[in-house]
PDB file of C-alpha atoms in Angstrom:
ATOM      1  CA  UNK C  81      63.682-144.914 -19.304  1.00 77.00           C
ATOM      2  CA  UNK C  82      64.675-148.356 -19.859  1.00 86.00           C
ATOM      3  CA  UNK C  83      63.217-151.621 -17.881  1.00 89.00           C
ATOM      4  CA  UNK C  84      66.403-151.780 -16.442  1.00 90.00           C
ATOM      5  CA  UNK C  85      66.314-148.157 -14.591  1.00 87.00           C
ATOM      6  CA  UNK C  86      62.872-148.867 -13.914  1.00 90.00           C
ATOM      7  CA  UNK C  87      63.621-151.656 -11.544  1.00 93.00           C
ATOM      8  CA  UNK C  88      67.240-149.626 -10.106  1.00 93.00           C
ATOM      9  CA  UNK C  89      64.951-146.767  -8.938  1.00 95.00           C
ATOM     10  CA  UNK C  90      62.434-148.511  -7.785  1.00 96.00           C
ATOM     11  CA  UNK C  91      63.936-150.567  -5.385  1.00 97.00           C
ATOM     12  CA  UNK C  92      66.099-147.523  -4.193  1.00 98.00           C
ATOM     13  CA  UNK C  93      62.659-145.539  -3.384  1.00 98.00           C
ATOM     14  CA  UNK C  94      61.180-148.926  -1.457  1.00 98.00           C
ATOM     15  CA  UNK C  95      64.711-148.802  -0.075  1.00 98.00           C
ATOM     16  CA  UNK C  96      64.149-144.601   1.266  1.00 98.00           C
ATOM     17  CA  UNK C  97      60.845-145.258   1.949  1.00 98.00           C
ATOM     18  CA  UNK C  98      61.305-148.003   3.749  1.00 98.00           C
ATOM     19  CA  UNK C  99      64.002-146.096   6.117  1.00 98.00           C
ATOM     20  CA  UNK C 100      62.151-143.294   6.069  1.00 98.00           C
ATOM     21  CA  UNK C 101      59.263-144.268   7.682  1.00 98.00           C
ATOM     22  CA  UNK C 102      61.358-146.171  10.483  1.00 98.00           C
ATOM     23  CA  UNK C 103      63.483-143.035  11.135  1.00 98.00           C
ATOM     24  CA  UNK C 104      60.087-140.643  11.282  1.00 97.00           C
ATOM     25  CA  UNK C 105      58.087-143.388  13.294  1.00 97.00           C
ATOM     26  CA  UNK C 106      54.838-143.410  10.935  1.00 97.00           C
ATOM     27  CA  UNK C 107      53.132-146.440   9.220  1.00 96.00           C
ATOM     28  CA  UNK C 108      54.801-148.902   7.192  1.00 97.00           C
ATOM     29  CA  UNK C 109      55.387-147.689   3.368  1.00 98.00           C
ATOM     30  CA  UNK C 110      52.308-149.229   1.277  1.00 98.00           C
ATOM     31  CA  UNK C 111      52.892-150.794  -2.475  1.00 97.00           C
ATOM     32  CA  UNK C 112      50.762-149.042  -4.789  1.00 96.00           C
ATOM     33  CA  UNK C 113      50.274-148.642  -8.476  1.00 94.00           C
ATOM     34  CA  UNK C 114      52.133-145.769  -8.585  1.00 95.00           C
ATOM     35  CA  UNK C 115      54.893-146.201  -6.371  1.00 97.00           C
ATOM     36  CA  UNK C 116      54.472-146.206  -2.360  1.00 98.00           C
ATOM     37  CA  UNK C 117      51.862-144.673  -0.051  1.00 98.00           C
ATOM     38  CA  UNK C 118      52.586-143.953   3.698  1.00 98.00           C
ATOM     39  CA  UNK C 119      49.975-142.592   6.080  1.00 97.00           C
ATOM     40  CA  UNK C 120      52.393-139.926   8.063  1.00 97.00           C
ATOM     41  CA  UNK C 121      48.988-138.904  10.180  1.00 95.00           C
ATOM     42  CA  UNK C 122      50.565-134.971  11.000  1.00 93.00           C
ATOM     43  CA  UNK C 123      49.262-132.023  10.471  1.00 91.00           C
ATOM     44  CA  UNK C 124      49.868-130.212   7.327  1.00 92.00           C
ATOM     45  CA  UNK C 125      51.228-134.026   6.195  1.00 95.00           C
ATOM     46  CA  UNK C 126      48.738-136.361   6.237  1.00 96.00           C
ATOM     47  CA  UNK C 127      49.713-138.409   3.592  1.00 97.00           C
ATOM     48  CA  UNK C 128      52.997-138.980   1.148  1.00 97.00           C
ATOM     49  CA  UNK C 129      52.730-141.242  -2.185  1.00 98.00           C
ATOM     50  CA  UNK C 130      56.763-141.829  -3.646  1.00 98.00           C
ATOM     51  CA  UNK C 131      56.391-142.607  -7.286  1.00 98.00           C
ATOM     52  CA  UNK C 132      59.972-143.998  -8.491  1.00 97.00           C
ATOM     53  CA  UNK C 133      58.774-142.559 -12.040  1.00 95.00           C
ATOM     54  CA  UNK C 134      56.871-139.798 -13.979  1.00 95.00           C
ATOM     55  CA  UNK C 135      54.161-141.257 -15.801  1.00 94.00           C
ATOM     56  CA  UNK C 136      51.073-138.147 -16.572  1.00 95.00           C
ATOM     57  CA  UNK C 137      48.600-140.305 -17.242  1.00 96.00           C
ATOM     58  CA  UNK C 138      48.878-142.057 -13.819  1.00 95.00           C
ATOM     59  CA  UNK C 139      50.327-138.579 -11.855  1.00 96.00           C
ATOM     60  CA  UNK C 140      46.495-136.837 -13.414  1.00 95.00           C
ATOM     61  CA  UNK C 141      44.353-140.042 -12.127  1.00 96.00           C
ATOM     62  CA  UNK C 142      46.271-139.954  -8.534  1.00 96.00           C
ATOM     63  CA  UNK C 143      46.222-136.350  -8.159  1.00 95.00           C
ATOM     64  CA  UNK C 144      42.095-136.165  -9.505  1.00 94.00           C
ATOM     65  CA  UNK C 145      41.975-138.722  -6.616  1.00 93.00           C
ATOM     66  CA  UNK C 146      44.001-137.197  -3.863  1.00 93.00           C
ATOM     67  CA  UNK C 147      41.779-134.058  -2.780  1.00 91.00           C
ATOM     68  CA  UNK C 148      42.511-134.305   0.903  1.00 92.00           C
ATOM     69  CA  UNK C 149      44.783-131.394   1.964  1.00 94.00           C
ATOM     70  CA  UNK C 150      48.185-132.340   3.675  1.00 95.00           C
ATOM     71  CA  UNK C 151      48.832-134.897   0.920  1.00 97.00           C
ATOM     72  CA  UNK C 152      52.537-134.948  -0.340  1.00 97.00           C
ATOM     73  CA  UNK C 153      53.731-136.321  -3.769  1.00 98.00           C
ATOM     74  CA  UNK C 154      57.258-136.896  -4.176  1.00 98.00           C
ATOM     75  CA  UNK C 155      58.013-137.640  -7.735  1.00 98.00           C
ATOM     76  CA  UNK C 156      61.504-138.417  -9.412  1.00 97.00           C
ATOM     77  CA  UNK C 157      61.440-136.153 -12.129  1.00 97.00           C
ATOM     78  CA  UNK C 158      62.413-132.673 -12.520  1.00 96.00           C
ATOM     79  CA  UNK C 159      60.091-129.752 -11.873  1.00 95.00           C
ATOM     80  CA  UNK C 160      59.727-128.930 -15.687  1.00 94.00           C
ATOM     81  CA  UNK C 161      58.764-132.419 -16.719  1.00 94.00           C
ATOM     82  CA  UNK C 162      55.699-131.998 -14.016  1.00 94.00           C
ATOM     83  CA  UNK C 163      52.875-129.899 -14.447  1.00 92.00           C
ATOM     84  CA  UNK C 164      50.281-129.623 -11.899  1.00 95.00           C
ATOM     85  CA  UNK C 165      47.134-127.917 -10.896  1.00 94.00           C
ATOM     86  CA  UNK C 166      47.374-124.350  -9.060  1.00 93.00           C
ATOM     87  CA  UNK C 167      45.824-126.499  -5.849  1.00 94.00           C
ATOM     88  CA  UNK C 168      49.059-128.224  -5.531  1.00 96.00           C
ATOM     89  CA  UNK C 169      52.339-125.956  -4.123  1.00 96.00           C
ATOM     90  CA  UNK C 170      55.770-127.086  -5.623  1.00 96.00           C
ATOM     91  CA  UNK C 171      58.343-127.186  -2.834  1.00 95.00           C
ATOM     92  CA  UNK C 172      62.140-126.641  -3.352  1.00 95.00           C
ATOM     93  CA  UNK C 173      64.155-129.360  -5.692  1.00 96.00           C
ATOM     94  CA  UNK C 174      64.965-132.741  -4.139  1.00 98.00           C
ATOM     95  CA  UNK C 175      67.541-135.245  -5.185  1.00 98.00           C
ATOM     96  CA  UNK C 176      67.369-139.107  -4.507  1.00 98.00           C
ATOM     97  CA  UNK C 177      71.378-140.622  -3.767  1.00 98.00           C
ATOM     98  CA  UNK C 178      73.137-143.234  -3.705  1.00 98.00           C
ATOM     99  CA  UNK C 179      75.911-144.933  -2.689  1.00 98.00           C
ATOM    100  CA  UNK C 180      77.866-148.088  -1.869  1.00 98.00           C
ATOM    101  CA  UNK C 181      78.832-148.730   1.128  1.00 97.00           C
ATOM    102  CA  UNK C 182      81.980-150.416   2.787  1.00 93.00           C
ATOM    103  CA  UNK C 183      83.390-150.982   6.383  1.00 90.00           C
ATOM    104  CA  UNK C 184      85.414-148.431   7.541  1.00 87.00           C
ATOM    105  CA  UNK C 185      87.196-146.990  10.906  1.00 88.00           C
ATOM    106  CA  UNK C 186      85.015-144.273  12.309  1.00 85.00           C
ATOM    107  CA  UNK C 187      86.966-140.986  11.496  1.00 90.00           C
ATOM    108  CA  UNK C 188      88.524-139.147  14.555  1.00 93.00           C
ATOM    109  CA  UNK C 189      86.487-136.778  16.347  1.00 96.00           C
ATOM    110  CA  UNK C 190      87.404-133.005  15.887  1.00 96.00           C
ATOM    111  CA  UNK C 191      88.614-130.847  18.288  1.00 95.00           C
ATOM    112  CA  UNK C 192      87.033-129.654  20.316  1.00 96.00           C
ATOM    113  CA  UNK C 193      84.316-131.443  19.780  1.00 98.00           C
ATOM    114  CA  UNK C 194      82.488-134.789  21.222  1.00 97.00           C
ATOM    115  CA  UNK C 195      80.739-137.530  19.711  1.00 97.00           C
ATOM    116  CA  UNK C 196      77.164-138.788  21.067  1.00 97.00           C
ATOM    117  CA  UNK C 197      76.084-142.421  19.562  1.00 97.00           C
ATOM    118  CA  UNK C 198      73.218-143.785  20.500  1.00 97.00           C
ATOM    119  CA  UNK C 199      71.405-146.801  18.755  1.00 96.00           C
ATOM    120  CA  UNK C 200      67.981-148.351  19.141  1.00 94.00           C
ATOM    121  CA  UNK C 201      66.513-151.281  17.039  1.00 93.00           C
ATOM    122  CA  UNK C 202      66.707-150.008  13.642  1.00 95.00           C
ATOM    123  CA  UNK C 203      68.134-146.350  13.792  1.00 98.00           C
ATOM    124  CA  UNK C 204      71.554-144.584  14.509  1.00 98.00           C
ATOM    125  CA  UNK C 205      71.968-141.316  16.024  1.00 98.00           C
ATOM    126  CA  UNK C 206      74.925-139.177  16.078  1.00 98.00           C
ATOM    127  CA  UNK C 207      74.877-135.814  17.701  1.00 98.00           C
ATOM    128  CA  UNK C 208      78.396-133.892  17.905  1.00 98.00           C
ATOM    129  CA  UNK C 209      78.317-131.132  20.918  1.00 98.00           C
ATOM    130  CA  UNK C 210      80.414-128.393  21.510  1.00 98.00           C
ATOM    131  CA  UNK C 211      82.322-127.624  24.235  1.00 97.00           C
ATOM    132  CA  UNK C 212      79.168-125.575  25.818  1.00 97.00           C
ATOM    133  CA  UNK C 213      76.768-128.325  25.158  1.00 97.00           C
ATOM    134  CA  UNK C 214      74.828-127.377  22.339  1.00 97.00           C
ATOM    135  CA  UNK C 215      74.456-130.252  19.825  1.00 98.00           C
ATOM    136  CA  UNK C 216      76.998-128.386  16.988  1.00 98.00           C
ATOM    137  CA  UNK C 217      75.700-131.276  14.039  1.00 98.00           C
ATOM    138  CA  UNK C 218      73.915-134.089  14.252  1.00 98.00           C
ATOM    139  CA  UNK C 219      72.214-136.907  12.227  1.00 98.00           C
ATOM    140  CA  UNK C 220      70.569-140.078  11.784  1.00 98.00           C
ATOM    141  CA  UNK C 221      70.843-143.443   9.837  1.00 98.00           C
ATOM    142  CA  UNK C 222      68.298-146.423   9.126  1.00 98.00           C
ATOM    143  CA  UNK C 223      69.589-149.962   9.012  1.00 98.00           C
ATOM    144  CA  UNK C 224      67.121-152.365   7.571  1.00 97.00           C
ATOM    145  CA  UNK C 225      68.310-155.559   5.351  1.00 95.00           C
ATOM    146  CA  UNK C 226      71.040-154.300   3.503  1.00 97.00           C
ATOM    147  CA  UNK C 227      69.877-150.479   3.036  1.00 98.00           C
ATOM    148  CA  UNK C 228      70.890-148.113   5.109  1.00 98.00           C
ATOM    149  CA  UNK C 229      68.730-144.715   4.716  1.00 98.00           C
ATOM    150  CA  UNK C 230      70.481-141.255   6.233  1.00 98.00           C
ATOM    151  CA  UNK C 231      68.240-139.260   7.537  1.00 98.00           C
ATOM    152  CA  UNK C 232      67.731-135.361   9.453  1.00 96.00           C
ATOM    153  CA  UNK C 233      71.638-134.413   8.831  1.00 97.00           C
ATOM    154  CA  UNK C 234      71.935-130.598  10.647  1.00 96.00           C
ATOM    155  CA  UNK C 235      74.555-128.577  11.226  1.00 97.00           C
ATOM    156  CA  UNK C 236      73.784-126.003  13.485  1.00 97.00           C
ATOM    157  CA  UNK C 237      74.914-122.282  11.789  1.00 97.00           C
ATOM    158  CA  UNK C 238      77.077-121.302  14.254  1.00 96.00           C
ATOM    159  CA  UNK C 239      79.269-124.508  12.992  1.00 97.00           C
ATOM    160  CA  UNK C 240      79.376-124.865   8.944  1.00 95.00           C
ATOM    161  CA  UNK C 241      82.478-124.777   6.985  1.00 93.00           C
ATOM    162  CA  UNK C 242      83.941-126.922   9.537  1.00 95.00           C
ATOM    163  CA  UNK C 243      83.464-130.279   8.019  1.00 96.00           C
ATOM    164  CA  UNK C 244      81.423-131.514  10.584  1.00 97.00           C
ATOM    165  CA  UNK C 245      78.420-132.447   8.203  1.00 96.00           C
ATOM    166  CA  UNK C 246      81.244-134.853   6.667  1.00 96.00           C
ATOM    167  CA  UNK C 247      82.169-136.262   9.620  1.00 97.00           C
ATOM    168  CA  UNK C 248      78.582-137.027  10.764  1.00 97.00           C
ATOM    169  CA  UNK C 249      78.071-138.720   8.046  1.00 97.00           C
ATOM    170  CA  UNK C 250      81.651-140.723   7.944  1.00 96.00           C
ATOM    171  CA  UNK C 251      80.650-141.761  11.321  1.00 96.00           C
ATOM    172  CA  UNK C 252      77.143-143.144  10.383  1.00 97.00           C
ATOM    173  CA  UNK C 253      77.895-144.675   6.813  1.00 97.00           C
ATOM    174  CA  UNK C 254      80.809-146.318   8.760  1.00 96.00           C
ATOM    175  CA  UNK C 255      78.612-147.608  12.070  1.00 95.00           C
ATOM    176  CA  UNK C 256      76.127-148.813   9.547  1.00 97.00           C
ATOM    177  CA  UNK C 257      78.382-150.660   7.471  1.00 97.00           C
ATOM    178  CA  UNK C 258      79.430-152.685  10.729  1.00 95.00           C
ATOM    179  CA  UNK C 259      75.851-153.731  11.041  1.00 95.00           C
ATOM    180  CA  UNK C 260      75.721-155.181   7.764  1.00 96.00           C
ATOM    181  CA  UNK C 261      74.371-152.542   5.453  1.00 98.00           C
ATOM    182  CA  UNK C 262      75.949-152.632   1.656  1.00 98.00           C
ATOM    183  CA  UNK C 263      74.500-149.663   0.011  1.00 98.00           C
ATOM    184  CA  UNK C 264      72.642-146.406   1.251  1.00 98.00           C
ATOM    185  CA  UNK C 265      69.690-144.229  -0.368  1.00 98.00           C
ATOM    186  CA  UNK C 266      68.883-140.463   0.803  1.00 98.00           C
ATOM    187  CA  UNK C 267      67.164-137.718  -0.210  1.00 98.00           C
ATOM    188  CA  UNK C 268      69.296-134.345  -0.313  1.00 98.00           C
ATOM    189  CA  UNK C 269      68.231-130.654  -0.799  1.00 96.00           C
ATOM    190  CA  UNK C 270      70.013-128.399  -2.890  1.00 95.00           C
ATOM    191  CA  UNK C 271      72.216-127.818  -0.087  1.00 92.00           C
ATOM    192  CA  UNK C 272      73.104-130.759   0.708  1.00 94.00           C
ATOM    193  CA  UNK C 273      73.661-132.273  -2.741  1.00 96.00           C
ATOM    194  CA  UNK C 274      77.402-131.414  -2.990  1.00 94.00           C
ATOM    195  CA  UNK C 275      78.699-132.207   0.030  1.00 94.00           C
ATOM    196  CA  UNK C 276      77.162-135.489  -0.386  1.00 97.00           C
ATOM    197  CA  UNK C 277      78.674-135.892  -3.610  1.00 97.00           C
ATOM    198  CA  UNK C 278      82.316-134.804  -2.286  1.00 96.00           C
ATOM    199  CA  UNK C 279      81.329-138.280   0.021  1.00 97.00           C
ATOM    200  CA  UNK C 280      80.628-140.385  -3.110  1.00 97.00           C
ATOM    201  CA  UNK C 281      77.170-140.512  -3.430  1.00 98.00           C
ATOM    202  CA  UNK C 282      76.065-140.266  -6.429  1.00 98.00           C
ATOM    203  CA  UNK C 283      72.757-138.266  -7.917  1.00 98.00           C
ATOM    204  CA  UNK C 284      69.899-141.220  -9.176  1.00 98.00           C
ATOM    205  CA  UNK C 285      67.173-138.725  -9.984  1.00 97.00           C
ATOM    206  CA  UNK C 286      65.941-135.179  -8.786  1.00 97.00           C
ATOM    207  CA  UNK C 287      62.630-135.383  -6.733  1.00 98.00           C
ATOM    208  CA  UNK C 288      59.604-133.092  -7.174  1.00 98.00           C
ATOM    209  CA  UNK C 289      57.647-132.170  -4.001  1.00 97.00           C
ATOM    210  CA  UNK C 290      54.436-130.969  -4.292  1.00 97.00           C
ATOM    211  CA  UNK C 291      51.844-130.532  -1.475  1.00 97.00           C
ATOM    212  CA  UNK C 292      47.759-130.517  -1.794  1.00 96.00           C
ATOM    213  CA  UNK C 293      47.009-126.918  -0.393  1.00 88.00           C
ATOM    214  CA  UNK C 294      44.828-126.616   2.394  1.00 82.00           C
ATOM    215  CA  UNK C 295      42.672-123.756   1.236  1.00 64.00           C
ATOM    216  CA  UNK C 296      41.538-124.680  -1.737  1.00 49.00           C
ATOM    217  CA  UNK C 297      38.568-127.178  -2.776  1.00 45.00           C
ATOM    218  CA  UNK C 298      38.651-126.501  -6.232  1.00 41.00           C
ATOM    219  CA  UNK C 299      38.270-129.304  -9.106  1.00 39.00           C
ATOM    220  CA  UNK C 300      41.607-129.810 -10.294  1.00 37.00           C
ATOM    221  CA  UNK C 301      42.264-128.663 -14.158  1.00 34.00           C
ATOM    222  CA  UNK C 302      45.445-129.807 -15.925  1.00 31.00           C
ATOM    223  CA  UNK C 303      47.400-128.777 -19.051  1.00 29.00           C
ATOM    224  CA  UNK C 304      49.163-131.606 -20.519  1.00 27.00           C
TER     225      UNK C 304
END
């Protein structure tokens, strides 16, 4: 990886993490040697470290390190490019995005649908009910600086194939825009990855998640 994609994904992860944090209401991302720690303080998530970048040598001396169950590693990389002890559980594929972002009219509401915005401080939260109520998709940006970091997207089941995803996230990329944000980071799953990219966002680098187990207080052994 070059100096110059070095740098690009690192400042998009301070950029996630960053929102992220606001948007989940836990401590303030941390600057580390490997990338960024945040104390989440739940249970079954204790702790997250983001590395922008797969180096082993440092991934073996943070995970020999880590021992506490409820730890989370996010790493951009692939899942073959990581191996890790059996103590650790690999989670489904993640994918860090992209994308640049420009003021734009909010796009009409569907039929029959209505449109909730609510915003507070830092965050953004759409919610579009159905004519009974129910919140039918909703989802949530993070304005901070210039970044803007989308966040807990949902469309209820009942919904899908409607577009509405789409249009939540018209209407928040747009509302953030309007409060001064230039370019916005997420992290999809593999669901989410192509309707995202049908918006324009564009795929940076897949994300391994892996999660300290919490039965096991084994010594960790390693392969590579």
């Amino acid at each position: 990886m070059s100096e110059t994609m070095r740098a690009h994904l690192r400042e998009l992860v301070r950029d996630w993490v960053e929102g992220w944090a606001l948007s989940r209401d836990v401590s303030a991302p941390l600057e580390v040697p490997e990338g960024f720690f945040i104390h989440v303080g739940r249970p079954g998530h204790m702790v997250r470290y983001v590395l922008p970048e797969h180096d082993p040598a440092m991934l073996r001396a943070l995970v020999q390190r880590a021992t506490s169950p409820g730890t989370w590693l996010k790493i951009c990389a692939s899942r073959d490019e990581i191996e890790l002890p059996d103590s650790w559980a690999i989670s489904e594929p993640e994918f860090l995005m992209a994308v640049a972002l420009h003021s734009a009219p909010p796009p009409e509401v569907p039929i029959p649908y209505e449109i909730e915005i609510e915003t507070h401080a830092h965050i953004t939260d759409a919610r579009l009910r159905a004519t009974d109520g129910s919140v039918a998709a909703s989802g949530r940006i993070v304005v901070h600086g210039a970044s803007a970091v989308v966040d807990q997207v949902v469309t209820d089941p009942a919904h899908r194939r409607r577009g509405l995803g789409s249009f939540v996230m018209k209407q928040l990329c747009a509302r953030a825009a309007d409060r001064g944000a230039s370019r916005g980071a997420l992290v999809a799953t593999s669901e989410g990855l192509e309707l995202y990219r049908s918006l324009g966002w564009t795929l940076e680098s897949p994300m391994t998640v892996a999660i300290l187990r919490p039965d096991t207080h084994a010594v960790p052994t390693f392969s590579f």
